[in-house]
Coordinates of C-alpha atoms in Angstrom, one line a residue:
M1 CA 0.1 0.1 0.0
S2 CA 0.9 3.6 -0.5
D3 CA 1.5 5.9 2.6
L4 CA -1.9 7.4 1.8
E5 CA -3.6 4.1 1.7
N6 CA -2.0 2.9 4.9
R7 CA -3.1 6.1 6.7
I8 CA -6.6 5.7 5.5
A9 CA -6.6 2.0 6.4
Q10 CA -5.2 2.4 9.8
G11 CA -7.5 5.3 10.7
R12 CA -10.5 3.1 9.9
G13 CA -9.2 0.4 11.7
D14 CA -8.8 -2.1 8.8
Q15 CA -5.2 -2.6 9.7
P16 CA -3.2 -2.3 13.0
A17 CA -1.8 1.3 13.5
D18 CA 2.1 1.6 13.7
L19 CA 1.7 3.2 17.2
V20 CA -1.2 3.6 19.7
L21 CA -1.2 5.8 22.9
R22 CA -3.7 4.4 25.3
G23 CA -5.1 5.3 28.6
G24 CA -4.7 9.3 28.3
Q25 CA -7.0 11.9 27.6
V26 CA -6.8 14.3 24.6
L27 CA -7.1 18.1 25.2
D28 CA -9.2 19.4 22.4
L29 CA -7.8 22.9 21.4
V30 CA -11.1 23.9 20.1
T31 CA -13.4 23.2 22.9
G32 CA -11.3 22.7 25.8
E33 CA -12.6 19.3 26.5
L34 CA -10.7 16.3 27.6
L35 CA -11.4 13.6 25.3
D36 CA -11.2 9.7 26.0
G37 CA -10.0 7.0 23.6
D38 CA -6.8 5.8 21.9
V39 CA -4.6 7.9 19.7
A40 CA -3.5 6.0 16.6
I41 CA -0.4 7.0 14.7
C42 CA 0.6 5.9 11.1
G43 CA 4.3 6.9 10.5
D44 CA 4.7 10.6 11.4
T45 CA 0.9 11.2 11.1
I46 CA -2.1 11.0 13.7
V47 CA -4.8 8.8 12.0
G48 CA -7.2 8.3 14.8
I49 CA -8.6 9.7 18.1
C50 CA -11.7 8.9 20.3
A51 CA -11.9 5.2 19.5
E52 CA -10.2 1.9 20.2
Y53 CA -7.3 0.8 18.0
E54 CA -5.0 -2.2 17.7
A55 CA -1.3 -1.5 16.9
E56 CA 1.9 -2.9 16.6
K57 CA 3.3 -1.0 19.3
V58 CA 1.3 0.4 22.3
I59 CA 2.4 2.9 24.8
D60 CA 0.5 3.3 28.0
V61 CA -0.2 6.8 29.0
T62 CA -2.8 6.1 31.6
G63 CA -3.6 9.1 33.8
Q64 CA -1.8 11.7 31.6
I65 CA -3.0 14.4 29.4
L66 CA -2.1 14.5 25.7
V67 CA -1.5 17.9 24.1
P68 CA 0.0 18.8 20.8
G69 CA 3.8 19.5 20.6
F70 CA 4.8 23.1 21.6
I71 CA 5.7 25.6 19.0
D72 CA 8.2 28.4 19.8
T73 CA 7.2 31.0 17.3
H74 CA 10.4 33.2 17.5
L75 CA 13.9 32.4 18.8
H76 CA 17.5 32.7 18.2
V77 CA 19.1 29.3 18.7
E78 CA 22.5 31.0 19.2
S79 CA 21.4 32.5 22.5
S80 CA 21.0 29.0 23.9
L81 CA 24.9 29.2 23.5
V82 CA 24.8 25.7 22.0
T83 CA 24.5 24.4 18.3
P84 CA 21.2 23.5 16.8
M85 CA 21.8 19.8 17.4
E86 CA 22.3 20.6 21.1
F87 CA 19.4 22.8 21.4
D88 CA 17.3 20.0 20.0
R89 CA 18.5 17.7 22.7
C90 CA 17.9 20.4 25.3
V91 CA 14.3 21.5 24.6
T92 CA 12.6 18.8 22.6
P93 CA 12.3 16.4 25.7
R94 CA 10.4 19.3 27.2
G95 CA 7.7 19.1 24.5
V96 CA 9.0 21.7 22.1
T97 CA 8.5 20.1 18.7
T98 CA 8.7 22.9 16.4
A99 CA 11.0 25.9 16.7
I100 CA 11.0 28.8 14.3
C101 CA 14.2 30.5 14.5
D102 CA 16.0 33.5 13.1
P103 CA 19.7 32.9 12.5
H104 CA 20.5 36.4 12.3
E105 CA 23.2 36.2 15.1
I106 CA 25.4 33.9 13.1
A107 CA 24.4 35.6 9.9
N108 CA 25.9 38.9 11.5
V109 CA 29.1 37.1 11.8
L110 CA 29.3 34.8 8.8
G111 CA 26.7 36.0 6.5
A112 CA 24.8 33.7 4.1
K113 CA 26.9 30.8 5.2
G114 CA 25.8 30.8 8.4
I115 CA 22.0 30.6 7.4
R116 CA 22.8 27.9 5.3
W117 CA 24.5 26.0 8.0
F118 CA 21.3 26.3 10.1
Q119 CA 19.4 24.9 7.1
E120 CA 21.5 22.1 6.9
C121 CA 21.2 21.3 10.7
S122 CA 17.5 21.4 10.3
R123 CA 17.4 18.4 8.2
H124 CA 18.9 16.3 11.1
T125 CA 17.1 17.5 14.2
L126 CA 14.2 15.5 15.8
M127 CA 12.3 18.6 16.3
D128 CA 11.1 20.7 13.3
L129 CA 13.5 23.5 13.1
R130 CA 12.2 26.2 11.0
V131 CA 14.8 28.6 9.7
Q132 CA 13.5 32.1 8.7
I133 CA 15.6 34.2 6.3
S134 CA 17.4 37.1 8.4
S135 CA 16.3 40.4 7.2
C136 CA 18.5 42.8 9.0
V137 CA 22.3 42.0 8.5
P138 CA 23.5 44.3 10.0
S139 CA 20.4 45.5 12.0
T140 CA 21.2 49.0 11.2
H141 CA 23.9 51.1 9.3
M142 CA 25.2 52.2 12.7
E143 CA 26.8 48.9 13.4
T144 CA 30.1 47.1 12.1
A145 CA 29.0 43.6 11.6
G146 CA 31.0 40.6 10.2
A147 CA 28.7 40.5 7.1
K148 CA 26.0 42.4 5.1
L149 CA 23.2 40.8 3.4
E150 CA 21.1 42.7 0.7
A151 CA 17.9 41.3 -1.1
S152 CA 20.2 39.9 -3.7
D153 CA 22.0 37.8 -1.1
L154 CA 18.6 36.5 0.4
R155 CA 17.1 35.3 -2.8
P156 CA 19.3 32.2 -3.3
L157 CA 18.5 31.1 0.3
M158 CA 14.7 31.0 -0.3
G159 CA 12.7 27.9 -1.0
H160 CA 14.6 25.6 1.4
P161 CA 12.1 23.1 3.1
S162 CA 12.9 24.6 6.6
G163 CA 11.7 28.1 5.6
I164 CA 8.5 29.9 6.3
G165 CA 9.5 33.4 5.4
L166 CA 11.3 36.5 6.2
A167 CA 12.7 36.9 9.9
E168 CA 12.0 39.8 12.1
F169 CA 12.3 43.0 10.2
M170 CA 14.2 45.1 12.8
N171 CA 14.6 48.1 10.7
Y172 CA 11.2 49.6 11.1
P173 CA 12.5 53.2 10.3
G174 CA 13.5 51.9 6.8
V175 CA 10.1 50.3 6.4
I176 CA 8.3 53.4 7.3
H177 CA 10.4 55.8 5.2
R178 CA 10.5 53.5 2.3
D179 CA 14.2 52.8 2.3
P180 CA 14.9 51.1 -1.1
A181 CA 17.2 48.3 0.4
A182 CA 14.4 47.5 3.0
L183 CA 11.6 47.6 0.5
A184 CA 13.6 45.2 -1.9
K185 CA 13.8 42.6 0.9
L186 CA 10.0 43.1 1.6
R187 CA 9.2 42.5 -2.1
L188 CA 10.7 39.2 -1.9
Y189 CA 8.0 37.9 0.5
Q190 CA 5.0 40.0 -0.5
R191 CA 3.1 36.7 -0.9
G192 CA 4.7 35.0 2.1
H193 CA 5.2 35.5 5.8
I194 CA 7.2 38.5 7.4
D195 CA 7.9 38.7 11.0
G196 CA 8.1 42.0 12.9
H197 CA 10.1 43.8 15.4
A198 CA 8.8 47.1 16.3
P199 CA 9.2 48.1 19.9
L200 CA 7.0 51.0 21.1
L201 CA 5.9 51.7 17.5
S202 CA 2.2 53.0 17.5
G203 CA -0.2 55.3 15.6
K204 CA 0.3 56.0 11.9
D205 CA 4.0 54.8 11.9
L206 CA 2.5 51.4 13.2
N207 CA -0.1 51.4 10.5
A208 CA 2.5 52.0 7.9
Y209 CA 4.7 49.2 9.2
V210 CA 1.9 46.7 9.2
S211 CA 0.7 47.8 5.7
A212 CA 4.1 46.4 4.5
G213 CA 2.6 42.9 5.0
I214 CA 4.3 42.3 8.5
R215 CA 2.3 39.9 10.5
T216 CA 3.7 39.1 13.9
E217 CA 5.3 41.1 16.7
H218 CA 7.3 39.7 19.9
E219 CA 8.5 43.1 21.1
A220 CA 5.4 44.3 22.8
T221 CA 6.2 44.9 26.5
N222 CA 2.9 46.3 27.9
P223 CA -0.8 45.4 27.3
E224 CA -1.6 48.6 25.9
E225 CA 1.0 48.2 23.2
A226 CA 0.2 44.7 22.5
L227 CA -3.5 45.5 22.2
E228 CA -3.0 48.2 19.6
K229 CA -1.0 45.8 17.6
L230 CA -3.6 43.0 17.9
R231 CA -6.3 45.5 16.7
K232 CA -4.1 46.3 13.7
G233 CA -4.1 42.7 12.7
M234 CA -0.7 41.6 14.2
R235 CA -0.3 38.3 15.9
I236 CA 1.3 38.9 19.3
L237 CA 4.1 36.6 20.4
I238 CA 4.4 36.8 24.2
R239 CA 8.0 36.7 25.0
E240 CA 9.8 35.3 28.0
G241 CA 13.5 35.0 27.5
S242 CA 16.6 35.2 29.7
V243 CA 16.6 39.0 29.6
S244 CA 13.5 40.1 27.9
K245 CA 10.6 39.0 30.2
D246 CA 7.2 40.2 29.0
M247 CA 5.1 37.4 30.1
H248 CA 3.8 38.9 33.4
A249 CA 2.9 42.3 31.7
L250 CA 1.1 40.7 28.9
Q251 CA -0.6 37.7 30.8
P252 CA -3.9 39.7 31.5
L253 CA -4.4 40.0 27.8
L254 CA -4.3 36.4 26.9
T255 CA -7.8 35.0 27.3
E256 CA -9.8 32.5 25.5
R257 CA -11.1 35.3 23.3
T258 CA -7.6 36.7 22.4
S259 CA -5.8 33.2 22.4
P260 CA -6.5 32.5 18.5
Y261 CA -4.2 35.5 17.9
M262 CA -1.6 35.2 20.5
C263 CA 1.3 32.8 20.7
L264 CA 4.5 32.0 22.9
C265 CA 8.1 32.5 22.1
T266 CA 11.5 32.6 24.0
D267 CA 13.6 34.8 21.8
D268 CA 16.7 34.4 23.7
R269 CA 16.9 31.8 26.4
N270 CA 20.2 30.0 27.9
P271 CA 20.5 26.5 29.2
L272 CA 20.8 27.5 32.8
D273 CA 17.3 29.1 32.7
I274 CA 15.9 26.3 30.8
A275 CA 17.4 23.8 33.5
E276 CA 16.1 25.9 36.5
H277 CA 12.9 26.9 35.2
G278 CA 12.0 25.3 31.8
H279 CA 11.3 26.6 28.3
L280 CA 7.7 26.8 26.7
D281 CA 6.6 24.4 29.3
Y282 CA 7.6 27.1 31.9
M283 CA 5.6 29.6 30.3
I284 CA 2.5 27.5 30.1
R285 CA 2.4 26.5 33.6
T286 CA 3.3 30.0 35.0
L287 CA 0.5 31.6 32.8
I288 CA -2.0 29.2 34.2
S289 CA -0.7 30.0 37.8
L290 CA -1.3 33.7 37.1
G291 CA -5.0 33.0 36.1
T292 CA -4.9 32.3 32.4
P293 CA -7.5 29.7 31.4
P294 CA -5.6 26.5 30.4
L295 CA -7.2 26.5 27.1
A296 CA -5.9 29.9 26.2
A297 CA -2.3 28.8 27.4
Y298 CA -2.1 25.7 25.3
R299 CA -3.8 27.4 22.2
A300 CA -1.2 30.0 22.4
A301 CA 1.6 27.4 22.6
T302 CA 0.3 25.1 19.8
L303 CA -2.8 25.7 17.6
S304 CA -2.6 29.4 17.4
A305 CA 1.0 29.3 16.7
A306 CA 0.6 26.7 13.9
E307 CA -2.1 29.0 12.3
A308 CA -0.1 32.1 12.7
F309 CA 2.8 30.8 10.7
G310 CA 0.7 28.7 8.1
L311 CA 1.7 25.4 9.6
K312 CA -1.5 23.7 8.8
D313 CA -0.3 20.2 9.4
R314 CA 0.1 20.6 13.3
G315 CA -1.2 22.4 16.3
M316 CA -3.9 19.7 17.3
I317 CA -4.0 16.1 18.2
A318 CA -6.6 15.2 15.3
P319 CA -6.5 12.8 12.3
G320 CA -4.2 14.0 9.5
K321 CA -2.0 16.2 11.8
R322 CA 1.7 15.6 12.3
A323 CA 2.2 13.4 15.3
D324 CA 3.8 15.9 17.6
I325 CA 2.5 14.8 20.8
V326 CA 3.4 15.5 24.6
A327 CA 2.0 13.6 27.4
I328 CA 1.9 15.7 30.5
D329 CA 1.2 15.1 34.2
S330 CA -1.5 17.8 34.3
L331 CA -2.6 20.9 32.6
E332 CA -1.3 22.8 35.5
G333 CA 1.9 21.2 35.9
C334 CA 2.8 20.8 32.1
H335 CA 5.7 18.4 33.0
A336 CA 6.3 16.3 29.9
Q337 CA 6.4 12.4 30.6
L338 CA 6.6 11.3 26.9
V339 CA 7.3 13.4 23.8
L340 CA 6.7 12.3 20.1
A341 CA 8.3 14.4 17.4
A342 CA 6.7 13.4 14.1
G343 CA 5.9 10.0 15.4
V344 CA 9.4 9.3 16.8
E345 CA 9.6 8.8 20.6
V346 CA 12.1 11.4 22.0
T347 CA 14.8 9.4 23.8
D348 CA 18.4 9.4 24.0
A349 CA 18.5 6.5 21.4
A350 CA 16.6 8.6 19.0
F351 CA 19.0 11.5 19.4
A352 CA 21.9 9.1 18.8
T353 CA 20.8 8.3 15.4
R354 CA 20.9 11.8 14.2
T355 CA 23.6 12.6 11.5
P356 CA 26.2 15.0 12.9
V357 CA 26.7 18.4 11.4
Q358 CA 30.1 19.9 11.3
P359 CA 30.7 23.2 13.2
I360 CA 31.5 26.5 11.3
G361 CA 32.7 29.8 12.2
R362 CA 36.0 28.8 14.0
G363 CA 38.6 31.6 14.4
S364 CA 35.9 34.5 13.8
V365 CA 37.3 36.6 16.6
R366 CA 40.0 38.8 15.0
A367 CA 39.9 41.7 17.4
P368 CA 42.9 43.9 18.1
E369 CA 45.0 43.2 21.2
V370 CA 44.1 45.7 23.9
E371 CA 45.9 47.2 26.9
A372 CA 44.7 49.1 30.0
E373 CA 45.0 52.5 28.2
S374 CA 42.5 51.3 25.6
F375 CA 39.7 51.9 28.0
R376 CA 40.5 55.6 28.9
L377 CA 37.7 58.0 27.9
A378 CA 38.8 61.4 27.4
G379 CA 36.5 64.4 27.2
N380 CA 36.2 68.1 28.0
A381 CA 32.6 68.3 29.3
E382 CA 32.0 66.7 32.7
T383 CA 28.3 66.0 32.0
T384 CA 28.3 62.5 30.7
D385 CA 25.8 60.3 28.8
V386 CA 25.2 56.9 30.6
I387 CA 23.3 53.9 29.6
G388 CA 20.8 52.9 32.3
I389 CA 19.9 49.3 32.6
R390 CA 16.2 48.2 32.9
E391 CA 16.6 44.7 34.3
G392 CA 14.5 42.1 32.4
Q393 CA 14.2 44.4 29.3
I394 CA 16.4 45.1 26.4
L395 CA 15.3 48.7 26.5
T396 CA 17.7 51.1 28.2
D397 CA 17.3 54.6 29.7
H398 CA 19.4 57.6 28.6
L399 CA 20.9 59.0 31.8
Q400 CA 23.2 62.0 32.4
Q401 CA 25.7 62.2 35.1
T402 CA 28.5 64.6 36.1
I403 CA 31.7 62.6 36.0
A404 CA 34.9 64.7 37.0
I405 CA 37.8 64.5 34.5
A406 CA 41.0 63.3 36.3
D407 CA 44.4 63.1 34.2
G408 CA 42.4 63.3 31.0
D409 CA 40.0 60.5 31.8
K410 CA 36.7 59.9 33.2
K411 CA 37.1 57.0 35.4
P412 CA 34.6 54.3 36.7
D413 CA 33.0 55.1 39.9
T414 CA 31.9 52.2 42.0
K415 CA 30.3 54.2 44.6
R416 CA 27.8 55.6 42.1
D417 CA 27.6 52.3 40.0
L418 CA 29.1 54.0 36.9
M419 CA 31.1 51.5 35.0
R420 CA 33.1 51.7 31.9
I421 CA 31.5 49.9 29.1
T422 CA 33.5 49.3 25.9
V423 CA 32.8 47.7 22.6
I424 CA 35.9 46.3 20.6
E425 CA 35.3 45.5 16.8
R426 CA 36.3 41.8 16.4
H427 CA 35.6 41.0 12.7
G428 CA 38.8 42.2 11.4
K429 CA 37.1 45.2 9.6
N430 CA 38.4 48.4 11.3
G431 CA 39.6 47.5 14.9
N432 CA 37.6 50.3 16.3
I433 CA 37.2 50.8 20.1
A434 CA 34.3 52.8 21.6
N435 CA 34.1 53.7 25.4
G436 CA 31.1 54.8 27.4
F437 CA 29.4 54.4 30.8
V438 CA 26.6 52.1 32.1
K439 CA 24.8 52.1 35.3
G440 CA 23.0 49.2 36.9
F441 CA 25.5 46.4 37.2
G442 CA 26.5 47.1 40.8
M443 CA 30.1 46.2 40.0
K444 CA 32.6 46.8 42.7
A445 CA 35.7 45.3 40.9
G446 CA 37.1 43.5 37.9
A447 CA 35.5 43.0 34.6
I448 CA 33.2 40.9 32.4
A449 CA 33.5 40.4 28.6
S450 CA 31.4 38.7 25.9
T451 CA 31.5 38.2 22.1
V452 CA 27.7 37.7 22.4
C453 CA 26.6 41.3 21.7
H454 CA 23.5 41.9 19.7
D455 CA 23.2 42.2 16.8
H456 CA 27.0 42.9 15.5
H457 CA 28.5 40.5 18.0
N458 CA 31.7 42.6 18.5
I459 CA 33.4 42.3 22.0
A460 CA 31.6 44.1 24.8
V461 CA 33.3 44.6 28.2
V462 CA 32.1 46.2 31.2
G463 CA 34.5 46.9 34.2
A464 CA 35.7 48.7 37.1
D465 CA 39.4 48.1 36.4
Y466 CA 41.1 48.9 33.0
A467 CA 43.7 46.2 33.4
D468 CA 41.1 43.4 34.2
M469 CA 39.1 44.7 31.0
A470 CA 42.0 44.2 28.8
L471 CA 42.7 40.8 30.4
A472 CA 39.1 39.6 29.9
A473 CA 38.9 41.1 26.3
N474 CA 42.3 39.6 25.1
R475 CA 41.2 36.2 26.6
L476 CA 38.2 36.2 24.4
S477 CA 40.4 36.2 21.2
E478 CA 42.3 33.3 22.9
I479 CA 39.3 31.1 23.3
E480 CA 37.6 32.0 20.0
G481 CA 34.9 34.0 21.8
G482 CA 32.6 33.4 24.8
F483 CA 32.2 34.8 28.2
V484 CA 35.1 35.8 30.7
V485 CA 35.1 37.1 34.3
A486 CA 38.5 38.7 35.3
K487 CA 39.4 40.1 38.7
G488 CA 42.8 41.3 40.3
G489 CA 44.8 40.0 37.0
E490 CA 43.2 36.6 37.1
I491 CA 40.5 34.8 35.0
L492 CA 37.9 33.8 37.5
A493 CA 35.6 31.8 35.0
E494 CA 35.0 31.5 31.3
L495 CA 32.9 29.7 28.7
A496 CA 34.4 29.3 25.2
L497 CA 32.0 29.8 22.4
P498 CA 34.2 29.0 19.3
V499 CA 31.2 28.5 16.7
A500 CA 31.2 32.1 15.4
G501 CA 32.0 33.4 18.9
L502 CA 28.3 32.5 19.7
M503 CA 28.0 28.8 20.4
S504 CA 29.6 26.1 22.4
L505 CA 31.0 22.8 21.1
S506 CA 30.1 21.1 24.4
P507 CA 26.9 19.5 25.5
F508 CA 24.3 21.7 26.9
E509 CA 24.6 20.2 30.4
E510 CA 28.5 21.4 30.4
V511 CA 27.3 24.9 29.1
R512 CA 24.8 25.0 32.0
D513 CA 27.5 24.2 34.6
R514 CA 29.8 26.9 33.2
L515 CA 27.1 29.5 33.3
V516 CA 26.5 28.6 37.1
E517 CA 30.4 29.1 37.5
L518 CA 30.2 32.5 35.5
R519 CA 27.2 33.7 37.5
A520 CA 29.0 33.0 40.8
A521 CA 32.2 34.8 39.6
A522 CA 30.2 38.0 38.4
T523 CA 28.3 38.0 41.7
S524 CA 31.9 38.0 43.5
L525 CA 32.6 41.2 41.6
G526 CA 29.4 42.7 43.2
V527 CA 27.2 42.3 40.0
K528 CA 23.6 42.2 41.0
L529 CA 22.0 41.3 37.8
E530 CA 20.3 37.9 37.5
E531 CA 21.6 37.5 33.8
P532 CA 24.7 39.9 33.5
F533 CA 26.0 38.4 30.3
L534 CA 22.9 38.4 28.3
Q535 CA 22.0 42.0 29.8
L536 CA 25.4 43.1 28.5
A537 CA 24.7 41.5 25.1
F538 CA 21.9 43.9 24.6
L539 CA 23.5 47.1 25.8
A540 CA 25.1 48.0 22.5
L541 CA 21.9 47.5 20.6
P542 CA 21.2 50.6 18.8
V543 CA 17.6 49.9 17.8
I544 CA 16.0 51.5 20.8
P545 CA 13.8 54.5 21.4
A546 CA 16.8 56.8 21.4
L547 CA 16.4 56.9 17.7
K548 CA 13.8 59.3 16.7
I549 CA 11.9 58.9 13.5
T550 CA 11.6 62.0 11.2
D551 CA 10.8 62.6 7.7
R552 CA 14.5 62.6 7.2
G553 CA 15.0 59.1 8.7
M554 CA 16.5 58.2 11.9
V555 CA 18.1 60.8 14.2
D556 CA 19.9 59.8 17.4
V557 CA 18.5 62.1 19.9
T558 CA 20.8 61.2 22.6
K559 CA 23.9 61.7 20.7
F560 CA 25.2 58.6 22.5
E561 CA 25.7 55.3 20.8
I562 CA 28.2 52.4 21.7
I563 CA 28.8 51.4 18.0
A564 CA 32.2 49.7 17.0

């Protein structure tokens, strides 16, 4: 028989199913009912529910609830600090069977080569890794990234089986003011899907942005902003990452009425947070604990996500749908007991059958060697612009502080929590070094440094001591990128990320353990942030409200940008 004939025959019960899940209850994502009966599977497809079936293999799921596999609607795998293959092993056992990623972090380092590598990895993961085509490399003209991708560079990447559409269009001023390069990319996907990225955009500017065919938004940080974007036809992706945490703010908006138009995403989440709290499973149980109806939470994580991205073959446990199924302990607990990805039971043995994909991006950290003097900040005026951290957000505040000049330098001041922040160009383009001030780390000594620095991924260093800053920055070149903590002329902790300076070659468990050590080392410097490295990673991101949109384009109203 053909595959089609087999599915029909097994669904009708004329021949045994390949696999049956027996004893559980199925959550109906339309009505919210819990349905009794077997779930019959033929190959990678569900062929029967609400009936009794015979099968070659039966799995007993008595007392468990069966829900569709979870869909993360927007994330950067690179922010997990592991390769796509390790990311698969990290989150698929938690029930994430589809992940819609934007590889623009690696694309900003390696260009189209990085996107093609992700596309190749997607062929070998147990989860369905969907690879959007990165739209903004670099994210703005103010950044020195490792690559630049125009519309002509994106066209050859289209049509891959992993693709859905164009990834988050961060250059919203370029859209609103009809920048020719931005419009050329949008035209490639006028009949497809385009993801949005427009923090705080509203009014006619938002109307213009959505008119370009942009369908989703993960940057809404408050209910009013999210509601306006919902009313204007955008699907809202509630985000809960390691730094950007919008779930609690947007939770009141997620109801059974709005849930068909709202989804869940993590954007940037590292293995330590995943180990300590979870992934989408954490979001679901937290939303329910805050009062969200279970049907709304599970819809957002499954059916609504599938509908928003045109994935008509999944999102429900129903005949004809892809056999992405999670058996959980309870709707409120959302702890995966069994996971099927396209009908394959997610186990260590299944992960072992995957074809390895060779890493790329080694030796991509080509930064100039720096010394303590590199971190001096000369200036004539004592009034100084300072980046103010908002913990749990990528948005920052524009502060001004009076900082005295001594020996031609404005020095860090630990008593006032004014630390030096420096960005060092590391792609071998120009070797630029830019110095500024940041407030909010609470650091009393030493330095921390990183090659994860959105979205250009140059070296970012924050410190109270110039010699330690130099030590940490230079160490990053030696280990091919990563995170470093230094104090008193010694390296206290480090994590090597040799894959484009963004991802480790180690198992996610080892990365998690190194992050524990890094967090402890940063705390020993006085750092009070829960996620200091990821918070640091976003401090040099120029796409923030400091950029005022005018009829002439973007104007930096703060006159202060940390741009390498």
